[in-house]
Structures are given as C-alpha cells and as structure tokens.
Short mmCIF file of N, CA and C and ligand atoms in Angstrom, two decimals:
data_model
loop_
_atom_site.label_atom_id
_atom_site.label_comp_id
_atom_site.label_asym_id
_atom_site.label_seq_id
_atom_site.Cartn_x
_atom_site.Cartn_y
_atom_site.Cartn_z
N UNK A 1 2.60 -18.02 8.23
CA UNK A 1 1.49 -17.47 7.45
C UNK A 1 1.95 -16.29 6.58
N UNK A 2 1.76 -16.47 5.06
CA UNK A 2 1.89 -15.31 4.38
C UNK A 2 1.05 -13.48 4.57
N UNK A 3 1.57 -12.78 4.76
CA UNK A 3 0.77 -11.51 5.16
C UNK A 3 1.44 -10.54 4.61
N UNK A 4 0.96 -9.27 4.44
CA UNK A 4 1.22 -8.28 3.93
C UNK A 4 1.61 -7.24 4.99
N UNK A 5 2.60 -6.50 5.26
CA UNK A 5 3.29 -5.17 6.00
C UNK A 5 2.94 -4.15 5.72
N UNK A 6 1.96 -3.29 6.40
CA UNK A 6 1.73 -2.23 6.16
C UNK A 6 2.73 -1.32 7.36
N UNK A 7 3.74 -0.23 6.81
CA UNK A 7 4.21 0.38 7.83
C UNK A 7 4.17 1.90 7.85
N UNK A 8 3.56 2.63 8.85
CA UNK A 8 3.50 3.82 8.76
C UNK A 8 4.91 4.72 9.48
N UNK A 9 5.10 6.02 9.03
CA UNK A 9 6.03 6.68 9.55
C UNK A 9 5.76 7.42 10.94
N UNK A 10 4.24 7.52 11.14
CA UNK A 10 2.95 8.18 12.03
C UNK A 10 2.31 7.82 12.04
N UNK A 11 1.78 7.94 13.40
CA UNK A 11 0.15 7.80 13.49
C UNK A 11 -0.47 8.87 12.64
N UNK A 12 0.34 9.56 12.31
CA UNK A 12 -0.78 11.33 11.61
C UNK A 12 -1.04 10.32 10.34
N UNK A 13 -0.49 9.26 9.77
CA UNK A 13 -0.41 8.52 8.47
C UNK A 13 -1.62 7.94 8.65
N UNK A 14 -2.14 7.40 9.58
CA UNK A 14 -3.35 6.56 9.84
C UNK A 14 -4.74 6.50 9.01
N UNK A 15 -4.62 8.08 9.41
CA UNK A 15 -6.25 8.15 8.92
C UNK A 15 -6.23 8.30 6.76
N UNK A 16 -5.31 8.68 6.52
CA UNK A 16 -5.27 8.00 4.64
C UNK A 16 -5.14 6.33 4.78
N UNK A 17 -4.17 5.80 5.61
CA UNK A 17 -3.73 4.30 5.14
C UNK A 17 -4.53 3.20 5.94
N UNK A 18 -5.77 3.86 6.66
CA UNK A 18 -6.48 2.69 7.20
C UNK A 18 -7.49 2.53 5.73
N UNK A 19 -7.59 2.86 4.60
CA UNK A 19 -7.84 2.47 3.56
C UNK A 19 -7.03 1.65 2.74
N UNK A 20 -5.80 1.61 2.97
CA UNK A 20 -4.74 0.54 1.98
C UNK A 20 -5.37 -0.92 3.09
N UNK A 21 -5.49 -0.50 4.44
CA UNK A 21 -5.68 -2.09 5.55
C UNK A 21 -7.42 -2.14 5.39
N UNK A 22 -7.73 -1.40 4.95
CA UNK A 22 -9.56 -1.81 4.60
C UNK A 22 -9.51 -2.43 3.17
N UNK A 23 -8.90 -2.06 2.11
CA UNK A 23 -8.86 -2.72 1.18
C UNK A 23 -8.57 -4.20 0.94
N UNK A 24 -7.23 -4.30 1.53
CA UNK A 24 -7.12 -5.42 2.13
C UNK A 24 -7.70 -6.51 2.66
N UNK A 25 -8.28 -5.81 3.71
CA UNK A 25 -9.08 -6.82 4.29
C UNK A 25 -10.74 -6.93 3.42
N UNK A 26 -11.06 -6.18 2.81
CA UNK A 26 -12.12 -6.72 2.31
C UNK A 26 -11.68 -8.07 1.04
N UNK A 27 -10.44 -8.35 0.57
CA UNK A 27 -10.13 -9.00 0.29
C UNK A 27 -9.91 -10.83 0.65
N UNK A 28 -9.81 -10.48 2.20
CA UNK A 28 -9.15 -11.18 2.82
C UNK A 28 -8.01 -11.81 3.11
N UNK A 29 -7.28 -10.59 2.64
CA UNK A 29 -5.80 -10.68 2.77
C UNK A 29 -5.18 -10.18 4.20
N UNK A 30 -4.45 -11.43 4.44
CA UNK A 30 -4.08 -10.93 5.84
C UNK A 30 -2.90 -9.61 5.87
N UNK A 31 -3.05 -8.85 6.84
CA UNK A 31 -1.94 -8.22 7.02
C UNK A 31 -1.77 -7.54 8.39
N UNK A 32 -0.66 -6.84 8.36
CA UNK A 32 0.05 -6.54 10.30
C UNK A 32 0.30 -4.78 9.66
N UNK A 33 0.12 -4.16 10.83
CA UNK A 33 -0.06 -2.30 10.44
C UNK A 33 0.72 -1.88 11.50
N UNK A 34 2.07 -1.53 11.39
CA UNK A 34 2.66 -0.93 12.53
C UNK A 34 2.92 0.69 12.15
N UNK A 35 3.60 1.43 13.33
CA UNK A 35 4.06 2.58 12.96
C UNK A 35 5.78 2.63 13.42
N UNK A 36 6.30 3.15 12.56
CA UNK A 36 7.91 2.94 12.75
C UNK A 36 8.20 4.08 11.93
N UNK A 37 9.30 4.59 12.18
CA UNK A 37 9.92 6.26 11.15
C UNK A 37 11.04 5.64 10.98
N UNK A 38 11.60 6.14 9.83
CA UNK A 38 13.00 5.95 9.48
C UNK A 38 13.76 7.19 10.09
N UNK A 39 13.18 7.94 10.54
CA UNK A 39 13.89 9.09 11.57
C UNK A 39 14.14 9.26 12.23
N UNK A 40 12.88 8.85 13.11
CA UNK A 40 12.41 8.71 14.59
C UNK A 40 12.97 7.36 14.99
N UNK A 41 12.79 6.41 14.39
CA UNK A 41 12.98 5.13 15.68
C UNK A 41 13.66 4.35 14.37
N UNK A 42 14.66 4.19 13.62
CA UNK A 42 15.76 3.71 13.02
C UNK A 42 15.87 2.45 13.50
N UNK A 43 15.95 2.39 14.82
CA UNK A 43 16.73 0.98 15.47
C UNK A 43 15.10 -0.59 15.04
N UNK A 44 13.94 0.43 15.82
CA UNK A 44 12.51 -0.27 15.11
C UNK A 44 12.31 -0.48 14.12
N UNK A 45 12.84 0.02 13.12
CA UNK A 45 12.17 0.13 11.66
C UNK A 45 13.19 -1.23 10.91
N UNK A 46 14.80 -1.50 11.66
CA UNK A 46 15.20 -2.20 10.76
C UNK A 46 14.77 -3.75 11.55
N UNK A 47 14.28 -3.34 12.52
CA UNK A 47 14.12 -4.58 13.70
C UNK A 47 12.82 -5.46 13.05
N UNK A 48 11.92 -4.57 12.57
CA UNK A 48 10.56 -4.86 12.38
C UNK A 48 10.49 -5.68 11.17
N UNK A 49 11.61 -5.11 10.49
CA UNK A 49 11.74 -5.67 8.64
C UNK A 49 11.91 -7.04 8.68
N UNK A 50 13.35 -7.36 10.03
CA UNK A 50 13.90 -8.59 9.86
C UNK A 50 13.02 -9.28 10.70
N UNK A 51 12.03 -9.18 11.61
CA UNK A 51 11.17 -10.15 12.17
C UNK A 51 9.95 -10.63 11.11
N UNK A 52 9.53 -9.44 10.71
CA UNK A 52 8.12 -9.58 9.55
C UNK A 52 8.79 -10.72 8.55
N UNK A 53 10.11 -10.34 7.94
CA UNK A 53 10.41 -11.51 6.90
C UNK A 53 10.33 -12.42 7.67
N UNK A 54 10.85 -12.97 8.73
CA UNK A 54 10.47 -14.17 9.54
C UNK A 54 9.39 -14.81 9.53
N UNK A 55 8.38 -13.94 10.01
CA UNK A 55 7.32 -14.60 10.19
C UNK A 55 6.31 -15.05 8.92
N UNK A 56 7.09 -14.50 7.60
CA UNK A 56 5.86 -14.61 6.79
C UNK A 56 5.80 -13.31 6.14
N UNK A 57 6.36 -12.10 6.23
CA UNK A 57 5.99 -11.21 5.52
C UNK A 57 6.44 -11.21 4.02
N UNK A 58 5.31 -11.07 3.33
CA UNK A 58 5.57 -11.06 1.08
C UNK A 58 6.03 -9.52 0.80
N UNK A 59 5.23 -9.00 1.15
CA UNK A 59 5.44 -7.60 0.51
C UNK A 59 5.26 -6.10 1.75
N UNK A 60 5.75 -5.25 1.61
CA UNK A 60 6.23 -4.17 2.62
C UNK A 60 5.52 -2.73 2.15
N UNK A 61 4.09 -2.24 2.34
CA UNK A 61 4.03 -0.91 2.14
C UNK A 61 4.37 0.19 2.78
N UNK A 62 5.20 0.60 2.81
CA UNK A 62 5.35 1.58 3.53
C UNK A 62 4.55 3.61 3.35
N UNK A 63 4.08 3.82 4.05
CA UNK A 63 3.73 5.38 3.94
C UNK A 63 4.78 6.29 5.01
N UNK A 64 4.57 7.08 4.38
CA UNK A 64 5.57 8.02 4.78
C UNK A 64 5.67 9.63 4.34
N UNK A 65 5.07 10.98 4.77
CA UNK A 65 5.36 12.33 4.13
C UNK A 65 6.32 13.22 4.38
N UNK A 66 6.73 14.49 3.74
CA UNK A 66 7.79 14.74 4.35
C UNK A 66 9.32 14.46 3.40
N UNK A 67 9.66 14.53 4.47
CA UNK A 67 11.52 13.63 3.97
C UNK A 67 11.29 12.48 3.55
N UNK A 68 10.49 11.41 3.20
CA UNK A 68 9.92 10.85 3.21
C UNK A 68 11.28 9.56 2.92
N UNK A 69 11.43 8.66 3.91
CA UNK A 69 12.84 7.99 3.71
C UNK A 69 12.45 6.60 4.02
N UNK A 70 11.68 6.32 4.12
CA UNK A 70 10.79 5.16 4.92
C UNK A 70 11.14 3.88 4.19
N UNK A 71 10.23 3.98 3.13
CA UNK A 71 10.54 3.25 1.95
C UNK A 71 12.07 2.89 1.00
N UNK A 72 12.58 4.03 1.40
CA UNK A 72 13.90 3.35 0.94
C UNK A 72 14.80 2.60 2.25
N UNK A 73 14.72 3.21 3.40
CA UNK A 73 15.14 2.50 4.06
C UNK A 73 14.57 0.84 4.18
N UNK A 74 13.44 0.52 3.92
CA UNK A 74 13.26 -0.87 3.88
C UNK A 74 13.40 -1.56 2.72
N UNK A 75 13.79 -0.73 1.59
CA UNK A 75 14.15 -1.57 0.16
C UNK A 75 16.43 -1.96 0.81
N UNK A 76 16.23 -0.59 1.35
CA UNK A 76 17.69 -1.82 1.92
C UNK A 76 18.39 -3.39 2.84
N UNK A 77 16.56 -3.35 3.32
CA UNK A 77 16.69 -4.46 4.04
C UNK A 77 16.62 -5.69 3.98
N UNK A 78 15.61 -5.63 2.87
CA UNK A 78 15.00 -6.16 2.02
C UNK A 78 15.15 -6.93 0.16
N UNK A 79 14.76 -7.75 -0.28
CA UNK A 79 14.73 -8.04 -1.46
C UNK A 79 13.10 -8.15 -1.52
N UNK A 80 12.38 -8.35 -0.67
CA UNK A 80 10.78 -8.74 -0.81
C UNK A 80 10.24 -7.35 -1.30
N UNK A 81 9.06 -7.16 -2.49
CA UNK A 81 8.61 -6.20 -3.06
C UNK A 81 8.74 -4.95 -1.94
N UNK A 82 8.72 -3.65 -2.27
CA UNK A 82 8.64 -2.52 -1.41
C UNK A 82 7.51 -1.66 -2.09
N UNK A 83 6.41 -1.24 -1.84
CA UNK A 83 5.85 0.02 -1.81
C UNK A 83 5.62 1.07 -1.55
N UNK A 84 5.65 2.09 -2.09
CA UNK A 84 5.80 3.42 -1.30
C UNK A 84 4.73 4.26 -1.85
N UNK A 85 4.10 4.58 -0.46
CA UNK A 85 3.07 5.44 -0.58
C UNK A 85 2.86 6.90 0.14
N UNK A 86 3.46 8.12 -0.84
CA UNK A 86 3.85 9.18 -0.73
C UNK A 86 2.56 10.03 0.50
N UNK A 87 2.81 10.63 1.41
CA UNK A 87 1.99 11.07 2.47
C UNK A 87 1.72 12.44 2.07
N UNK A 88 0.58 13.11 2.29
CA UNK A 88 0.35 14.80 2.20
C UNK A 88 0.61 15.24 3.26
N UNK A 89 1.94 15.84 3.73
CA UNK A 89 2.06 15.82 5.45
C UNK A 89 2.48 17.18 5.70
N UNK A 90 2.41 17.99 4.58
CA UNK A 90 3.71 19.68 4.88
C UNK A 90 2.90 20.39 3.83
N UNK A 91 3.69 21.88 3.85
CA UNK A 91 3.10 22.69 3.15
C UNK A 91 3.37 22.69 1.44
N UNK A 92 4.44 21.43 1.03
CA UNK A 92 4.03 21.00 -0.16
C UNK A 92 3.33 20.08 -0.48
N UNK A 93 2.60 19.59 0.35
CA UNK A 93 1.28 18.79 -0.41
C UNK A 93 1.87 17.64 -0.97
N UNK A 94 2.83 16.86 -0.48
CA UNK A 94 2.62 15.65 -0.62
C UNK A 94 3.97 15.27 -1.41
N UNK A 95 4.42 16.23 -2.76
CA UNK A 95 5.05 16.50 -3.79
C UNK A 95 6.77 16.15 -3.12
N UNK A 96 7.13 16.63 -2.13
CA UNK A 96 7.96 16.26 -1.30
C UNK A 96 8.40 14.79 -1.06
N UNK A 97 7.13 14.70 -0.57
CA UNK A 97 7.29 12.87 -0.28
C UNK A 97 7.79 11.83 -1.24
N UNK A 98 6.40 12.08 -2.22
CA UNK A 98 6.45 11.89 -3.61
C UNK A 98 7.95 11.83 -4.17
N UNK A 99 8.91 12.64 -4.36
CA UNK A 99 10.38 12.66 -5.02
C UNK A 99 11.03 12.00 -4.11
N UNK A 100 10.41 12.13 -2.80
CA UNK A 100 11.75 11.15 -1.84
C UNK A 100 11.49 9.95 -1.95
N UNK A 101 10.26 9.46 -2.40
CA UNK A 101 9.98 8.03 -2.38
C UNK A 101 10.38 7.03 -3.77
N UNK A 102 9.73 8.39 -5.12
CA UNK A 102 10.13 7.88 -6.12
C UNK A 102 11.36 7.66 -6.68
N UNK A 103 12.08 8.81 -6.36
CA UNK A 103 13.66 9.03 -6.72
C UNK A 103 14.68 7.49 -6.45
N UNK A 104 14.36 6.49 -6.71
CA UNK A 104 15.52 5.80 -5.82
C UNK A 104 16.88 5.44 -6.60
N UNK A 105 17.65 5.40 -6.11
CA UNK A 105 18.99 4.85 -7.04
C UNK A 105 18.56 3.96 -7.76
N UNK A 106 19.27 3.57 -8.89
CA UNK A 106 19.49 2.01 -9.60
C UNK A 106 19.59 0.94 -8.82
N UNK A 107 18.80 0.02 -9.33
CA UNK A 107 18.70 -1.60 -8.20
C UNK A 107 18.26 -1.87 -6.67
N UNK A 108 18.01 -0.41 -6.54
CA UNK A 108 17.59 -0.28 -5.44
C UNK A 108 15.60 -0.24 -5.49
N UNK A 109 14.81 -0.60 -5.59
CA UNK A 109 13.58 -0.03 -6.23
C UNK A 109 12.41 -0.20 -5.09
N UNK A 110 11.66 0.90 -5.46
CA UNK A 110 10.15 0.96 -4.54
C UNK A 110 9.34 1.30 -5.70
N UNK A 111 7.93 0.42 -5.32
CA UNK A 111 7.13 1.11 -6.46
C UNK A 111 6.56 1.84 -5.63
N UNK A 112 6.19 3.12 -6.38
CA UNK A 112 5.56 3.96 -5.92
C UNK A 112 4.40 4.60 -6.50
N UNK A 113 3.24 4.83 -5.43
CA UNK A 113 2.04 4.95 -5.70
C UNK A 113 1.39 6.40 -6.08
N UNK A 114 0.58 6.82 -6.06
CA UNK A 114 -0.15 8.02 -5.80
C UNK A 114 0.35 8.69 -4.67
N UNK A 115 -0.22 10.02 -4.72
CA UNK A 115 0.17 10.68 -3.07
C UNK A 115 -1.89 10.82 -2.66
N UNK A 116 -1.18 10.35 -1.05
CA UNK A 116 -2.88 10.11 -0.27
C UNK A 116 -3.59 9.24 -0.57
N UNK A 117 -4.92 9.00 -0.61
CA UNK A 117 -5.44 8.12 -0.44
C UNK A 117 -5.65 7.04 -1.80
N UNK A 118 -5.53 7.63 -2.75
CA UNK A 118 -5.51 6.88 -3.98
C UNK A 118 -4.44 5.75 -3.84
N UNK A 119 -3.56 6.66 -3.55
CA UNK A 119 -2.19 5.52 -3.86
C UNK A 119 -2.71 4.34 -2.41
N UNK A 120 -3.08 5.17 -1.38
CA UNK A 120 -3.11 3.40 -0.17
C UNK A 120 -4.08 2.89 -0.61
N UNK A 121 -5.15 3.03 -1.14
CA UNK A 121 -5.74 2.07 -2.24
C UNK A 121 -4.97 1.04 -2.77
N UNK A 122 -4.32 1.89 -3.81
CA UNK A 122 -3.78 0.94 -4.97
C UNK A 122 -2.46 0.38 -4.20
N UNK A 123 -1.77 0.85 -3.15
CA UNK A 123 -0.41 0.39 -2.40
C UNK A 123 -1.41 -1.30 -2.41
N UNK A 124 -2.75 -1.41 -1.66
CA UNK A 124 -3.46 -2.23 -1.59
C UNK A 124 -3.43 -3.72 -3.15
N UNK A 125 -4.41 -2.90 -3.71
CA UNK A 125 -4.19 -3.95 -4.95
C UNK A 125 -3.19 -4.02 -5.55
N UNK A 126 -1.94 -3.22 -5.75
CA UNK A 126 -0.41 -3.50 -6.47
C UNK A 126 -0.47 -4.62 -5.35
N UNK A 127 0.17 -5.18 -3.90
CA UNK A 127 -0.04 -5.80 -2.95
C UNK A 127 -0.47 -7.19 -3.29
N UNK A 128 -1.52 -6.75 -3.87
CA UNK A 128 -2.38 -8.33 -4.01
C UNK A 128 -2.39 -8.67 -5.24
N UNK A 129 -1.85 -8.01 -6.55
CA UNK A 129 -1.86 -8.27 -7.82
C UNK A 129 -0.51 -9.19 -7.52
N UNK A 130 0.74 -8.97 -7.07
CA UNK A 130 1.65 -9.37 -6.51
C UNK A 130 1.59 -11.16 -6.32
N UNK A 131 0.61 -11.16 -4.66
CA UNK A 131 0.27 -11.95 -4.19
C UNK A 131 -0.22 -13.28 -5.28
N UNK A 132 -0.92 -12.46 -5.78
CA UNK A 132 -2.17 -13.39 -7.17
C UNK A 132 -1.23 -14.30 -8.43
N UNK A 133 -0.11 -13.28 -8.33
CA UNK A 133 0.85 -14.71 -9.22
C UNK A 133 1.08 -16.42 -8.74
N UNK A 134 0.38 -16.32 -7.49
CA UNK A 134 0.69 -17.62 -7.01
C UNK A 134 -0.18 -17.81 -6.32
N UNK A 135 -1.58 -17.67 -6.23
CA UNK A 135 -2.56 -17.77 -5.72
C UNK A 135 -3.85 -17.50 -6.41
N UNK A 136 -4.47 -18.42 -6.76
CA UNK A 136 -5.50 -18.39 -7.63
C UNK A 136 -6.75 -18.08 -7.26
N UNK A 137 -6.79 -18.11 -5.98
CA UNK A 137 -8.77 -17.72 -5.23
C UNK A 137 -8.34 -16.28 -5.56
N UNK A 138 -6.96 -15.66 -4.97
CA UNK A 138 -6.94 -14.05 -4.93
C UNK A 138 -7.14 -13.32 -6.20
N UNK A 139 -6.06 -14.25 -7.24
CA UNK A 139 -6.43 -13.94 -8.72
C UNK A 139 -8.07 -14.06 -9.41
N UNK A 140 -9.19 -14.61 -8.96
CA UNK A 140 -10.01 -15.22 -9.53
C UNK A 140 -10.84 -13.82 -9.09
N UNK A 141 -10.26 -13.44 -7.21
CA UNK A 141 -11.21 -12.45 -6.86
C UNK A 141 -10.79 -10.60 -7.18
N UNK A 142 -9.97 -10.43 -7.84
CA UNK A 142 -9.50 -9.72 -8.32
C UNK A 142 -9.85 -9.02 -9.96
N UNK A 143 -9.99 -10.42 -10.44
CA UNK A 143 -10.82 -10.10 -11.78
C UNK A 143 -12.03 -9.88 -11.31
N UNK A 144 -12.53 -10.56 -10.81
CA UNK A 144 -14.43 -9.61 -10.38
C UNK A 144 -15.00 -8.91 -9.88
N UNK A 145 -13.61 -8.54 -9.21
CA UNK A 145 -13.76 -6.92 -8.86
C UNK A 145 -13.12 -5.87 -9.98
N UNK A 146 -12.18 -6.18 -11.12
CA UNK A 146 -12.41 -5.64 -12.00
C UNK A 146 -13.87 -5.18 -12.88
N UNK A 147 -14.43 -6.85 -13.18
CA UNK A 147 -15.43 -6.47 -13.85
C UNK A 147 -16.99 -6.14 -13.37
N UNK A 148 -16.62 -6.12 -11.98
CA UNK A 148 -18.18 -5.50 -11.20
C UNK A 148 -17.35 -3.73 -11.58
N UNK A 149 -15.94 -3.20 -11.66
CA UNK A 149 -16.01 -1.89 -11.60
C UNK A 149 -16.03 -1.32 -13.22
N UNK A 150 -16.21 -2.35 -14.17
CA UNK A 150 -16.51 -2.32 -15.18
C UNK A 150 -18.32 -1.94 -15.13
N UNK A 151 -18.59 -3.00 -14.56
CA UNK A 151 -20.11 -3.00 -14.71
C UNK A 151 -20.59 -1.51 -13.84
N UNK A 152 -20.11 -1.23 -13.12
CA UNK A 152 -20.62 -0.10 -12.58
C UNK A 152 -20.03 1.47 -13.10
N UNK A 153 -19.48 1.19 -14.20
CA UNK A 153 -19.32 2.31 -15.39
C UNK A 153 -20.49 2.01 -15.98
N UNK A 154 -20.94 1.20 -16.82
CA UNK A 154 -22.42 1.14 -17.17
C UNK A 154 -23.18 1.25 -16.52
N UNK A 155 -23.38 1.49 -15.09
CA UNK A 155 -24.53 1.85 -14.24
C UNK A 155 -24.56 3.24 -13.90
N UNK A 156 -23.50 3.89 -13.67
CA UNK A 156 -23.08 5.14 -13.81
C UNK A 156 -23.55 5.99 -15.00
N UNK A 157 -23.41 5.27 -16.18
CA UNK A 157 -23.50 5.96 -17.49
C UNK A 157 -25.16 5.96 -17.70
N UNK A 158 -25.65 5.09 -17.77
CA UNK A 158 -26.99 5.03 -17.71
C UNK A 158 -27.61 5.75 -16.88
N UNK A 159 -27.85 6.41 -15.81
CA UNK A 159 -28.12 6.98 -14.78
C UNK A 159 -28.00 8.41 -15.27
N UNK A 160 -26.66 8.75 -15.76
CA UNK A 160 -26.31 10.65 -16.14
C UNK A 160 -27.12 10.59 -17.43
N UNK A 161 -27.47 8.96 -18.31
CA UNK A 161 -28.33 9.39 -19.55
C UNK A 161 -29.35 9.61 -19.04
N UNK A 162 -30.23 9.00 -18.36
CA UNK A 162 -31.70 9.00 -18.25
C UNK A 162 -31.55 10.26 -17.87
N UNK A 163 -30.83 11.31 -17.17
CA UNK A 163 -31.08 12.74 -16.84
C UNK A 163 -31.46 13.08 -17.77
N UNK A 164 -30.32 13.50 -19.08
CA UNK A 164 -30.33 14.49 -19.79
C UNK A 164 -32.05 14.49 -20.83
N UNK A 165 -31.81 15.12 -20.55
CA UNK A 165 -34.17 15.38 -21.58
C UNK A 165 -33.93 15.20 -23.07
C1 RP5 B 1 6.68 11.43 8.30
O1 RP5 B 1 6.49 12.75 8.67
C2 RP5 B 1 5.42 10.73 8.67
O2 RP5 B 1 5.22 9.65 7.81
C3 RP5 B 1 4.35 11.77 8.51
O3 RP5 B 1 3.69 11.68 7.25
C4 RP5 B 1 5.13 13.09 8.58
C5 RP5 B 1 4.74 13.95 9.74
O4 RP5 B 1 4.81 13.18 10.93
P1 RP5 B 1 4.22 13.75 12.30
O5 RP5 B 1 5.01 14.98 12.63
O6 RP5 B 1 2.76 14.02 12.07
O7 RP5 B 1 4.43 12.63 13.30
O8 RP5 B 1 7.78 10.85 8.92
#
C-alpha cells in the first residue's frame, strides 16, 4: 500500500505536526507517524527509512528543531521525495532549524517548508501534490479544495464589506 512517512525528531514535535497527519487524513491519504532523531536513535532512524520504502512508503516528511539533521539524514537514504519541516524548538525560534534543514549540499535535496505549523500543513499538500501526478481522485480533490479556498476569499470579502457603513 502506497502511504506517506511522517517522521518526528520528538514527541515535543507532535503537537505542530499532528496537523501535517490531520491534513492528510482529511484527504484520505494514508500515512504512518513515527518519532525517530537523527541524534538520539541513529540506528532507528536509518532502520525505519529502509522498512517504510518496503512497505510502500512515496514520500518522507520529516520535522525536526534545533540542529535540525533529520531530514538530511533521510535524503541520504533515500531517493523517494524528502520534506523538511523546520521545528520552533530553542531560543531561536525555529530560524536554526530552518538553515539546518534548508542548507543542503548539491544533489542532495529536501524541500523545505515553513517553520511550525504552516509548513506541516503544506509538508501535507506538497505530499499530496506529489502523490496527484499519478492519481487522479487525489488530483481532482485537490483542485476543490483550491477553489472552495478561492470561494471563501469571496465570503470573507463580502462579510468585512457589509461592515464598513
Ligand atoms: C529536535 O530537537 C526535535 O525535533 C525537537 O524539535 C528538538 C527538541 O527535542 P526535545 O528536547 O524536546 O526532545 O531533535
């Protein structure tokens, strides 16, 4: 079964990236949410990569703040897409993560998202925009959730007009 990898560096990661696995799933895209560090448990993190490709895993988000090494460590394991979604975890606010995630050598690549919750959002739909090159229900449901968030700019806008007198 095709599924999507969500991998955290922490549980402290949880409470931003149970929005990249809610997004998801309101989609109905399957996916598996572990926690693994590229610091902490090295031996797990490369263990997890080579079983997930086994079983089916397309694409790999990883979160991670801090030193933030997560994500590159699984673009080495890997050729299947990598995402990286920069964590707010220290007293620089995220910005940290952010350069460790984005920075990567040549040929080596992670895309990388927002820092916090925006980006596990979009770690989410980059994910499934992905997916949608070869899957047409996902592609079909993807555009209409574009244009319902189209339509709800015009519902928005209408609403701050009728205020103004
Ligand atoms: C990173 O260090 C984790 O991804 C987390 O964002 C940050 C802090 O981890 P904890 O000390 O909260 O476990 O590896």
């Amino acid at each position: 079964m095709k599924f999507v990898s969500i991998i955290m560096g922490s549980k402290s990661d949880y409470d931003v990236m149970k929005s990249c696995a809610e997004t998801l799933e309101s989609f109905g895209v399957p996916y598996e949410l572990i926690v693994s560090s590229a610091h902490r448990s090295p031996e797990r993190t490369k263990d997890y990569i080579i079983e997930a490709e086994k079983k089916g895993s397309q694409i790999f988000i990883a979160a991670a703040g801090m030193a933030a090494h997560l994500a590159g460590v699984l673009a080495s394991k890997t050729i299947r897409p990598i995402i990286g979604v920069p964590m707010s975890a220290s007293a620089l606010s995220g910005i940290d993560a952010l350069l460790s995630t984005v920075q990567m050598p040549a040929g080596m690549p992670v895309a990388t998202v927002a820092i916090g919750k925006a980006g596990a959002i979009n770690a989410a739909y980059l994910a499934m925009q992905i997916l949608a090159l070869q899957d047409d229900v996902l592609c079909r449901k993807l555009v209409e959730d574009r244009v319902a968030k189209a339509k709800q700019v015009e519902t928005d806008s209408l609403e701050i007009e009728t205020r103004i007198p």
